Tab-separated table of C-alpha atoms in Angstrom:
chain	number	residue	atom	x	y	z
A	168	UNK	CA	-89.628	-91.605	-172.258
A	169	UNK	CA	-86.822	-90.398	-174.313
A	170	UNK	CA	-87.285	-87.472	-177.515
A	171	UNK	CA	-86.520	-90.493	-179.552
A	172	UNK	CA	-88.753	-93.166	-178.264
A	173	UNK	CA	-91.705	-90.121	-178.179
A	174	UNK	CA	-91.132	-89.148	-181.411
A	175	UNK	CA	-90.597	-93.121	-182.850
A	176	UNK	CA	-93.870	-93.250	-181.628
A	177	UNK	CA	-96.322	-90.139	-182.243
A	178	UNK	CA	-94.726	-89.825	-185.942
A	179	UNK	CA	-95.805	-93.614	-186.765
A	180	UNK	CA	-99.200	-91.971	-186.871
A	181	UNK	CA	-98.433	-89.560	-189.950
A	182	UNK	CA	-100.335	-90.977	-192.827
A	183	UNK	CA	-97.657	-88.624	-195.217
A	184	UNK	CA	-100.848	-87.040	-196.771
A	185	UNK	CA	-99.200	-83.454	-197.474
A	186	UNK	CA	-102.084	-81.840	-196.010
A	187	UNK	CA	-99.744	-80.060	-193.479
A	188	UNK	CA	-97.974	-78.487	-196.253
A	189	UNK	CA	-101.180	-76.172	-197.918
A	190	UNK	CA	-100.346	-73.419	-195.600
A	191	UNK	CA	-96.725	-73.702	-194.721
A	192	UNK	CA	-94.259	-70.594	-195.702
A	193	UNK	CA	-90.988	-72.196	-195.774
A	194	UNK	CA	-92.317	-74.420	-198.114
A	195	UNK	CA	-94.712	-72.042	-200.321
A	196	UNK	CA	-91.242	-70.328	-200.740
A	197	UNK	CA	-88.706	-73.107	-200.889
A	198	UNK	CA	-90.793	-75.706	-202.747
A	199	UNK	CA	-89.141	-78.093	-201.793
A	200	UNK	CA	-90.114	-81.113	-199.705
A	201	UNK	CA	-87.657	-81.662	-197.099
A	202	UNK	CA	-88.347	-77.401	-196.134
A	203	UNK	CA	-92.311	-78.932	-195.306
A	204	UNK	CA	-93.713	-80.170	-192.168
A	205	UNK	CA	-94.183	-83.828	-193.807
A	206	UNK	CA	-90.951	-83.628	-194.995
A	207	UNK	CA	-89.167	-82.673	-191.837
A	208	UNK	CA	-91.078	-85.370	-189.901
A	209	UNK	CA	-90.280	-88.271	-192.276
A	210	UNK	CA	-86.305	-87.531	-191.872
A	211	UNK	CA	-86.843	-87.391	-187.754
A	212	UNK	CA	-88.748	-90.304	-187.776
A	213	UNK	CA	-85.776	-91.768	-189.388
A	214	UNK	CA	-83.465	-90.210	-187.396
A	215	UNK	CA	-85.421	-91.706	-184.727
A	216	UNK	CA	-85.298	-94.886	-185.884
A	217	UNK	CA	-81.713	-94.897	-186.353
A	218	UNK	CA	-81.987	-95.373	-190.340
A	219	UNK	CA	-80.530	-91.822	-191.229
A	220	UNK	CA	-77.488	-90.068	-189.634
A	221	UNK	CA	-77.997	-86.821	-187.359
A	222	UNK	CA	-75.702	-84.644	-189.694
A	223	UNK	CA	-75.907	-80.873	-190.301
A	224	UNK	CA	-77.554	-81.450	-193.803
A	225	UNK	CA	-80.709	-82.768	-191.905
A	226	UNK	CA	-79.687	-81.019	-188.660
A	227	UNK	CA	-80.471	-77.715	-191.340
A	228	UNK	CA	-83.966	-78.978	-192.575
A	229	UNK	CA	-85.077	-79.936	-188.898
A	230	UNK	CA	-84.688	-75.822	-187.928
A	231	UNK	CA	-85.645	-74.268	-191.191
A	232	UNK	CA	-89.204	-74.818	-189.453
A	233	UNK	CA	-90.442	-71.080	-188.168
A	234	UNK	CA	-92.554	-72.780	-185.141
A	235	UNK	CA	-95.228	-70.395	-186.964
A	236	UNK	CA	-98.067	-73.229	-186.548
A	237	UNK	CA	-99.653	-73.282	-189.743
A	238	UNK	CA	-99.499	-77.283	-189.870
A	239	UNK	CA	-101.080	-78.120	-186.318
A	240	UNK	CA	-104.738	-77.317	-187.020
A	241	UNK	CA	-104.962	-79.548	-190.295
A	242	UNK	CA	-103.447	-83.079	-189.769
A	243	UNK	CA	-106.037	-85.706	-189.793
A	244	UNK	CA	-103.786	-88.097	-188.036
A	245	UNK	CA	-103.606	-85.618	-185.438
A	246	UNK	CA	-99.768	-85.654	-185.142
A	247	UNK	CA	-98.671	-83.159	-182.391
A	248	UNK	CA	-96.155	-81.397	-185.568
A	249	UNK	CA	-95.022	-78.630	-183.287
A	250	UNK	CA	-93.900	-80.711	-180.106
A	251	UNK	CA	-92.527	-82.728	-182.808
A	252	UNK	CA	-90.043	-80.371	-184.045
A	253	UNK	CA	-88.996	-79.044	-180.558
A	254	UNK	CA	-88.430	-83.074	-179.457
A	255	UNK	CA	-86.521	-83.221	-182.760
A	256	UNK	CA	-84.721	-80.311	-182.000
A	257	UNK	CA	-83.771	-81.053	-178.780
A	258	UNK	CA	-82.625	-84.246	-179.868
A	259	UNK	CA	-80.398	-83.529	-182.730
A	260	UNK	CA	-79.022	-79.903	-180.563
A	261	UNK	CA	-75.719	-81.996	-179.380
A	262	UNK	CA	-74.631	-82.457	-183.392
A	263	UNK	CA	-75.459	-79.168	-184.365
A	264	UNK	CA	-72.491	-76.746	-185.012
A	265	UNK	CA	-74.593	-73.671	-186.408
A	266	UNK	CA	-75.754	-72.759	-182.892
A	267	UNK	CA	-73.105	-74.239	-180.951
A	268	UNK	CA	-72.173	-70.985	-180.278
A	269	UNK	CA	-76.012	-69.143	-180.074
A	270	UNK	CA	-76.988	-71.525	-177.424
A	271	UNK	CA	-75.143	-70.215	-174.321
A	272	UNK	CA	-75.247	-66.916	-174.921
A	273	UNK	CA	-79.008	-66.973	-175.427
A	274	UNK	CA	-78.851	-69.376	-172.500
A	275	UNK	CA	-77.379	-66.687	-170.546
A	276	UNK	CA	-79.659	-63.977	-171.579
A	277	UNK	CA	-82.708	-65.236	-171.087
A	278	UNK	CA	-81.344	-66.044	-167.386
A	279	UNK	CA	-80.434	-62.658	-166.666
A	280	UNK	CA	-81.973	-60.576	-169.311
A	281	UNK	CA	-81.521	-56.874	-167.323
A	282	UNK	CA	-78.039	-57.605	-167.238
A	283	UNK	CA	-77.164	-59.050	-171.095
A	284	UNK	CA	-79.541	-55.209	-171.662
A	285	UNK	CA	-76.992	-52.734	-169.812
A	286	UNK	CA	-74.173	-54.908	-171.381
A	287	UNK	CA	-75.828	-54.173	-174.563
A	288	UNK	CA	-76.663	-50.528	-173.913
A	289	UNK	CA	-73.054	-50.132	-172.557
A	290	UNK	CA	-71.164	-51.613	-175.274
A	291	UNK	CA	-73.269	-50.693	-178.093
A	292	UNK	CA	-70.905	-48.599	-180.084
A	293	UNK	CA	-67.895	-51.681	-179.726
A	294	UNK	CA	-69.629	-54.966	-180.170
A	295	UNK	CA	-73.040	-53.397	-182.370
A	296	UNK	CA	-71.293	-53.887	-186.071
A	297	UNK	CA	-70.249	-57.375	-184.903
A	298	UNK	CA	-73.980	-58.305	-184.084
A	299	UNK	CA	-74.773	-56.737	-187.123
A	300	UNK	CA	-73.275	-58.428	-189.113
A	301	UNK	CA	-73.956	-61.685	-187.824
A	302	UNK	CA	-77.349	-60.958	-187.889
A	303	UNK	CA	-77.801	-60.585	-184.458
A	304	UNK	CA	-78.779	-57.425	-183.722
A	305	UNK	CA	-81.189	-54.910	-186.278
A	306	UNK	CA	-79.066	-52.397	-187.185
A	307	UNK	CA	-81.393	-49.730	-186.723
A	308	UNK	CA	-82.815	-50.358	-183.679
A	309	UNK	CA	-82.439	-47.859	-181.012
A	310	UNK	CA	-82.102	-49.007	-177.177
A	311	UNK	CA	-83.766	-47.047	-174.926
A	312	UNK	CA	-81.806	-47.329	-171.122
A	313	UNK	CA	-84.748	-47.664	-169.277
A	314	UNK	CA	-86.356	-51.236	-169.088
A	315	UNK	CA	-90.346	-50.879	-168.673
A	316	UNK	CA	-90.566	-51.874	-165.203
A	317	UNK	CA	-88.497	-49.046	-163.769
A	318	UNK	CA	-91.072	-46.960	-164.946
A	319	UNK	CA	-93.081	-48.803	-161.857
A	320	UNK	CA	-94.955	-51.983	-160.878
A	321	UNK	CA	-98.101	-51.085	-160.317
A	322	UNK	CA	-100.376	-48.127	-162.093
A	323	UNK	CA	-103.878	-47.212	-161.281
A	324	UNK	CA	-106.284	-46.291	-162.870
A	325	UNK	CA	-106.377	-41.724	-164.528
A	326	UNK	CA	-109.780	-41.502	-163.705
A	327	UNK	CA	-113.359	-42.611	-162.732
A	328	UNK	CA	-114.091	-46.324	-160.473
A	329	UNK	CA	-111.659	-48.888	-161.180
A	330	UNK	CA	-113.143	-51.329	-162.984
A	331	UNK	CA	-110.455	-54.789	-162.442
A	332	UNK	CA	-107.270	-55.043	-162.231
A	333	UNK	CA	-105.010	-56.787	-164.690
A	334	UNK	CA	-101.497	-58.497	-164.545
A	335	UNK	CA	-98.970	-57.029	-167.697
A	336	UNK	CA	-96.927	-59.943	-169.023
A	337	UNK	CA	-94.594	-57.779	-170.905
A	338	UNK	CA	-92.309	-60.395	-172.640
A	339	UNK	CA	-88.982	-59.583	-173.672
A	340	UNK	CA	-89.123	-57.615	-176.826
A	341	UNK	CA	-91.239	-54.605	-175.085
A	342	UNK	CA	-89.853	-54.788	-172.197
A	343	UNK	CA	-86.674	-53.804	-173.249
A	344	UNK	CA	-86.515	-53.288	-176.334
A	345	UNK	CA	-89.974	-51.524	-177.757
A	346	UNK	CA	-90.472	-50.258	-173.872
A	347	UNK	CA	-92.703	-47.470	-175.645
A	348	UNK	CA	-95.878	-50.406	-176.627
A	349	UNK	CA	-96.059	-51.254	-172.703
A	350	UNK	CA	-96.324	-47.884	-172.126
A	351	UNK	CA	-99.142	-47.584	-174.848
A	352	UNK	CA	-100.932	-49.888	-173.114
A	353	UNK	CA	-100.471	-49.206	-169.662
A	354	UNK	CA	-102.530	-45.988	-171.167
A	355	UNK	CA	-105.099	-47.466	-172.995
A	356	UNK	CA	-105.921	-50.219	-169.633
A	357	UNK	CA	-106.157	-47.217	-167.515
A	358	UNK	CA	-108.088	-45.121	-169.332
A	359	UNK	CA	-110.826	-47.880	-169.798
A	360	UNK	CA	-110.538	-48.267	-165.996
A	361	UNK	CA	-108.177	-50.874	-164.568
A	362	UNK	CA	-105.283	-51.016	-162.494
A	363	UNK	CA	-102.347	-52.785	-164.363
A	364	UNK	CA	-99.363	-54.446	-162.462
A	365	UNK	CA	-96.033	-55.202	-163.083
A	366	UNK	CA	-93.674	-57.726	-162.085
A	367	UNK	CA	-89.944	-56.940	-162.072
A	368	UNK	CA	-89.043	-60.232	-161.725
A	369	UNK	CA	-90.736	-61.691	-164.991
A	370	UNK	CA	-88.707	-64.275	-166.760
A	371	UNK	CA	-88.601	-64.855	-170.663
A	372	UNK	CA	-91.412	-66.848	-171.623
A	373	UNK	CA	-88.453	-69.685	-172.908
A	374	UNK	CA	-89.158	-69.274	-176.822
A	375	UNK	CA	-86.137	-68.331	-177.985
A	376	UNK	CA	-84.645	-71.540	-175.815
A	377	UNK	CA	-87.271	-73.796	-177.587
A	378	UNK	CA	-86.054	-72.468	-181.114
A	379	UNK	CA	-82.966	-74.040	-179.913
A	380	UNK	CA	-83.645	-77.337	-179.280
A	381	UNK	CA	-83.030	-76.190	-175.181
A	382	UNK	CA	-86.651	-77.943	-174.344
A	383	UNK	CA	-84.502	-78.223	-170.113
A	384	UNK	CA	-83.600	-74.459	-169.738
A	385	UNK	CA	-86.943	-74.053	-171.253
A	386	UNK	CA	-89.404	-76.047	-168.014
A	387	UNK	CA	-86.952	-74.042	-165.905
A	388	UNK	CA	-88.409	-70.622	-166.797
A	389	UNK	CA	-91.594	-72.005	-167.881
A	390	UNK	CA	-92.584	-72.910	-163.445
A	391	UNK	CA	-90.705	-69.659	-162.941
A	392	UNK	CA	-93.322	-67.656	-164.492
A	393	UNK	CA	-95.867	-71.037	-162.803
A	394	UNK	CA	-95.254	-69.911	-159.607
A	395	UNK	CA	-94.961	-66.622	-160.063
A	396	UNK	CA	-98.124	-65.451	-161.502
A	397	UNK	CA	-100.165	-67.555	-160.141
A	398	UNK	CA	-99.841	-66.547	-156.849
A	399	UNK	CA	-101.720	-63.147	-158.338
A	400	UNK	CA	-105.775	-62.002	-158.144
A	401	UNK	CA	-105.964	-59.711	-161.509
A	402	UNK	CA	-108.794	-60.066	-164.193
A	403	UNK	CA	-106.763	-61.180	-166.836
A	404	UNK	CA	-103.063	-61.681	-167.616
A	405	UNK	CA	-102.291	-59.542	-170.809
A	406	UNK	CA	-99.430	-59.232	-173.004
A	407	UNK	CA	-98.770	-57.627	-176.023
A	408	UNK	CA	-96.503	-60.856	-177.528
A	409	UNK	CA	-98.841	-63.208	-179.571
A	410	UNK	CA	-95.332	-65.553	-179.179
A	411	UNK	CA	-95.453	-65.320	-175.545
A	412	UNK	CA	-99.207	-66.694	-175.459
A	413	UNK	CA	-98.319	-69.052	-177.785
A	414	UNK	CA	-95.336	-70.572	-175.860
A	415	UNK	CA	-97.165	-70.070	-172.583
A	416	UNK	CA	-100.452	-71.431	-173.239
A	417	UNK	CA	-99.806	-74.038	-175.413
A	418	UNK	CA	-96.849	-74.858	-175.932
A	419	UNK	CA	-96.058	-75.137	-172.051
A	420	UNK	CA	-99.391	-76.775	-172.100
A	421	UNK	CA	-98.556	-79.911	-174.075
A	422	UNK	CA	-94.512	-80.108	-172.842
A	423	UNK	CA	-94.801	-79.623	-169.236
A	424	UNK	CA	-98.786	-79.739	-168.020
A	425	UNK	CA	-99.033	-76.136	-167.056
A	426	UNK	CA	-100.723	-73.214	-168.790
A	427	UNK	CA	-100.025	-69.019	-168.034
A	428	UNK	CA	-103.696	-68.610	-169.462
A	429	UNK	CA	-101.774	-65.523	-170.945
A	430	UNK	CA	-104.600	-63.269	-173.755
A	431	UNK	CA	-103.064	-61.399	-175.915
A	432	UNK	CA	-104.105	-57.229	-175.711
A	433	UNK	CA	-106.320	-57.357	-179.137
A	434	UNK	CA	-108.279	-60.774	-177.902
A	435	UNK	CA	-108.617	-58.838	-174.583
A	436	UNK	CA	-110.086	-55.392	-176.166
A	437	UNK	CA	-112.663	-56.777	-178.508
A	438	UNK	CA	-114.197	-59.410	-175.546
A	439	UNK	CA	-114.721	-56.585	-173.004
A	440	UNK	CA	-114.981	-53.361	-175.020
A	441	UNK	CA	-116.112	-51.397	-177.876
A	442	UNK	CA	-113.460	-48.657	-179.155
A	443	UNK	CA	-114.857	-46.218	-181.083
A	444	UNK	CA	-113.158	-43.601	-183.256
A	445	UNK	CA	-113.149	-41.609	-185.651
A	446	UNK	CA	-109.431	-42.351	-187.432
A	447	UNK	CA	-108.524	-41.291	-190.449
A	448	UNK	CA	-105.708	-43.299	-191.779
A	449	UNK	CA	-104.818	-46.023	-194.557
A	450	UNK	CA	-103.195	-49.022	-193.099
A	451	UNK	CA	-101.800	-52.646	-194.478
A	452	UNK	CA	-102.351	-54.895	-191.620
A	453	UNK	CA	-99.840	-57.599	-190.886
A	454	UNK	CA	-101.640	-61.008	-188.970
A	455	UNK	CA	-98.766	-62.671	-186.699
A	456	UNK	CA	-98.772	-66.386	-187.379
A	457	UNK	CA	-99.024	-66.449	-183.311
A	458	UNK	CA	-102.443	-64.929	-183.886
A	459	UNK	CA	-103.350	-67.059	-186.968
A	460	UNK	CA	-102.148	-70.264	-186.789
A	461	UNK	CA	-104.520	-71.308	-182.818
A	462	UNK	CA	-106.669	-73.708	-181.258
A	463	UNK	CA	-109.486	-70.965	-180.802
A	464	UNK	CA	-109.197	-69.374	-184.284
A	465	UNK	CA	-107.494	-66.397	-185.882
A	466	UNK	CA	-107.474	-63.362	-183.868
A	467	UNK	CA	-110.011	-60.254	-184.783
A	468	UNK	CA	-107.662	-57.570	-184.948
A	469	UNK	CA	-109.014	-56.664	-188.992
A	470	UNK	CA	-112.309	-56.254	-187.227
A	471	UNK	CA	-111.200	-54.338	-184.186
A	472	UNK	CA	-109.733	-51.652	-186.467
A	473	UNK	CA	-112.207	-51.394	-188.432
A	474	UNK	CA	-114.326	-50.334	-185.571
A	475	UNK	CA	-112.232	-47.608	-185.073
A	476	UNK	CA	-112.104	-46.218	-188.167
A	477	UNK	CA	-108.855	-47.514	-190.230
A	478	UNK	CA	-109.271	-48.034	-193.673
A	479	UNK	CA	-107.610	-51.671	-194.121
A	480	UNK	CA	-106.243	-51.101	-198.118
A	481	UNK	CA	-104.757	-54.080	-197.533
A	482	UNK	CA	-103.292	-57.344	-195.416
A	483	UNK	CA	-100.878	-59.909	-195.592
A	484	UNK	CA	-101.792	-63.979	-193.754
A	485	UNK	CA	-97.672	-65.700	-194.353
A	486	UNK	CA	-95.345	-65.081	-192.443
A	487	UNK	CA	-92.513	-61.414	-192.114
A	488	UNK	CA	-89.654	-64.370	-191.715
A	489	UNK	CA	-88.162	-63.216	-188.134
A	490	UNK	CA	-89.359	-66.444	-186.054
A	491	UNK	CA	-86.398	-65.489	-183.663
A	492	UNK	CA	-82.979	-67.366	-184.457
A	493	UNK	CA	-84.704	-68.567	-187.711
A	494	UNK	CA	-84.061	-65.351	-189.153
A	495	UNK	CA	-80.498	-65.685	-188.151
A	496	UNK	CA	-79.394	-69.222	-189.271
A	497	UNK	CA	-81.685	-68.483	-192.401
A	498	UNK	CA	-80.637	-64.874	-193.809
A	499	UNK	CA	-81.604	-65.196	-197.341
A	500	UNK	CA	-85.135	-67.050	-196.471
A	501	UNK	CA	-85.979	-65.135	-194.212
A	502	UNK	CA	-85.336	-61.839	-196.122
A	503	UNK	CA	-87.198	-63.480	-199.091
A	504	UNK	CA	-90.093	-63.623	-196.732
A	505	UNK	CA	-89.462	-60.194	-195.493
A	506	UNK	CA	-89.564	-58.971	-199.391
A	507	UNK	CA	-92.706	-60.392	-200.457
A	508	UNK	CA	-94.602	-58.627	-197.180
A	509	UNK	CA	-93.323	-55.188	-197.965
A	510	UNK	CA	-93.752	-55.618	-202.304
A	511	UNK	CA	-97.428	-56.024	-200.454
A	512	UNK	CA	-97.388	-52.911	-198.141
A	513	UNK	CA	-96.085	-51.299	-201.328
A	514	UNK	CA	-98.759	-52.022	-203.358
A	515	UNK	CA	-101.064	-51.001	-200.654
A	516	UNK	CA	-101.059	-47.702	-201.247
A	517	UNK	CA	-101.357	-47.659	-197.996
A	518	UNK	CA	-100.147	-44.634	-195.188
A	519	UNK	CA	-98.979	-47.329	-192.400
A	520	UNK	CA	-97.919	-50.769	-192.077
A	521	UNK	CA	-99.871	-52.296	-188.281
A	522	UNK	CA	-98.978	-55.667	-186.874
A	523	UNK	CA	-99.623	-57.398	-183.964
A	524	UNK	CA	-96.677	-58.609	-182.600
A	525	UNK	CA	-93.099	-56.731	-181.485
A	526	UNK	CA	-90.967	-59.729	-183.601
A	527	UNK	CA	-92.889	-58.778	-186.103
A	528	UNK	CA	-92.395	-54.966	-185.693
A	529	UNK	CA	-88.589	-56.004	-185.690
A	530	UNK	CA	-88.556	-57.774	-188.728
A	531	UNK	CA	-90.738	-55.469	-190.959
A	532	UNK	CA	-88.610	-52.124	-189.847
A	533	UNK	CA	-85.819	-53.380	-191.346
A	534	UNK	CA	-87.095	-52.314	-195.013
A	535	UNK	CA	-90.121	-50.171	-193.890
A	536	UNK	CA	-89.151	-46.682	-191.793
A	537	UNK	CA	-89.894	-47.635	-188.306
A	538	UNK	CA	-91.706	-45.246	-187.620
A	539	UNK	CA	-94.443	-46.083	-190.631
A	540	UNK	CA	-94.576	-49.580	-188.742
A	541	UNK	CA	-96.892	-49.620	-185.805
A	542	UNK	CA	-98.410	-52.258	-183.137
A	543	UNK	CA	-102.127	-52.073	-182.948
A	544	UNK	CA	-101.845	-50.521	-179.082
A	545	UNK	CA	-100.793	-47.676	-180.513
A	546	UNK	CA	-103.815	-47.491	-182.706
A	547	UNK	CA	-106.191	-47.939	-180.103
A	548	UNK	CA	-104.464	-45.451	-177.806
A	549	UNK	CA	-105.145	-43.149	-180.389
A	550	UNK	CA	-108.609	-43.947	-180.669
A	551	UNK	CA	-109.253	-43.571	-176.857
A	552	UNK	CA	-107.399	-40.634	-176.727
A	553	UNK	CA	-109.009	-38.399	-179.026
A	554	UNK	CA	-112.763	-39.979	-177.475
A	555	UNK	CA	-111.475	-38.997	-174.424
A	556	UNK	CA	-110.683	-35.383	-175.613
């Protein structure tokens, strides 16, 4: 079934009740019907029916979705809203002028991420200002010249008996931009008694491609990852990136009929270990959209942090405005959401801003000093270190 037929069939069950708007960050920020789920679905239905031309105005509204998942669990008619928007983007991509140059660049980067990373690190001084101006590179980002998998591929428990074996799905952000987060995860799991395995040939989950409407390219990566990881014998396939989990589990299943069965680090620790700690820190917690809006319910990251002695002085349950290519295409709207989160953080009088997503770290550190923006894995590492001393 092609995209038009799928959209016409599935969107015809939408009752236009509007319940999908209640937690939509873009609708609540802009108060514009066409920037909310119901408006986007109606536009897609009309476009698929041939009643509305696929002009740039319609395309921009379809692409203005953050793909956060807030609308997905509340539809009483059971419309697959995110699936519709992804297929709609695929249908419209040939008419989209805004990202016509970005699509081949992202396709090349996801196909050869290490080569792209090396190119960026070598020529950062030359092309960095251009990428920063276009919103493609964080101006304060310090690129590490050693991707995570270059540190090794198998890491043994640091002491005592091995209690299990886990495979670490690093994701592109941790592997190339924040390898120190991966090292923290390895330290934590080794200390708890796990052997940790990293795959050299791990592929991008495809989230950037999905956002650009490149379903076929995403499907290629999905099956490569599926074939790679299904062969490995391990107790769990763990990641630090909720977006990788959302894509590798939920969207792979809905779009391609397969699943990587990824587990978020926070969930793995909460479900399998009690981490005691006497940490003395005041923190504001930003809950990533892809840990909040999911079929199994929101993660208990806050409970984990409190268990370790972290004093939570405030928390945010709305989007930071990153959402991958959204922050490139809709800079002002993205900045407005970021400023809202930063204002909440400043009002909380917290020492640090905690989150559980490298994408959120990338966005939040645009406005908050980088060493004050931490991933939960760093807090767990510190708590375990204190417990072992």
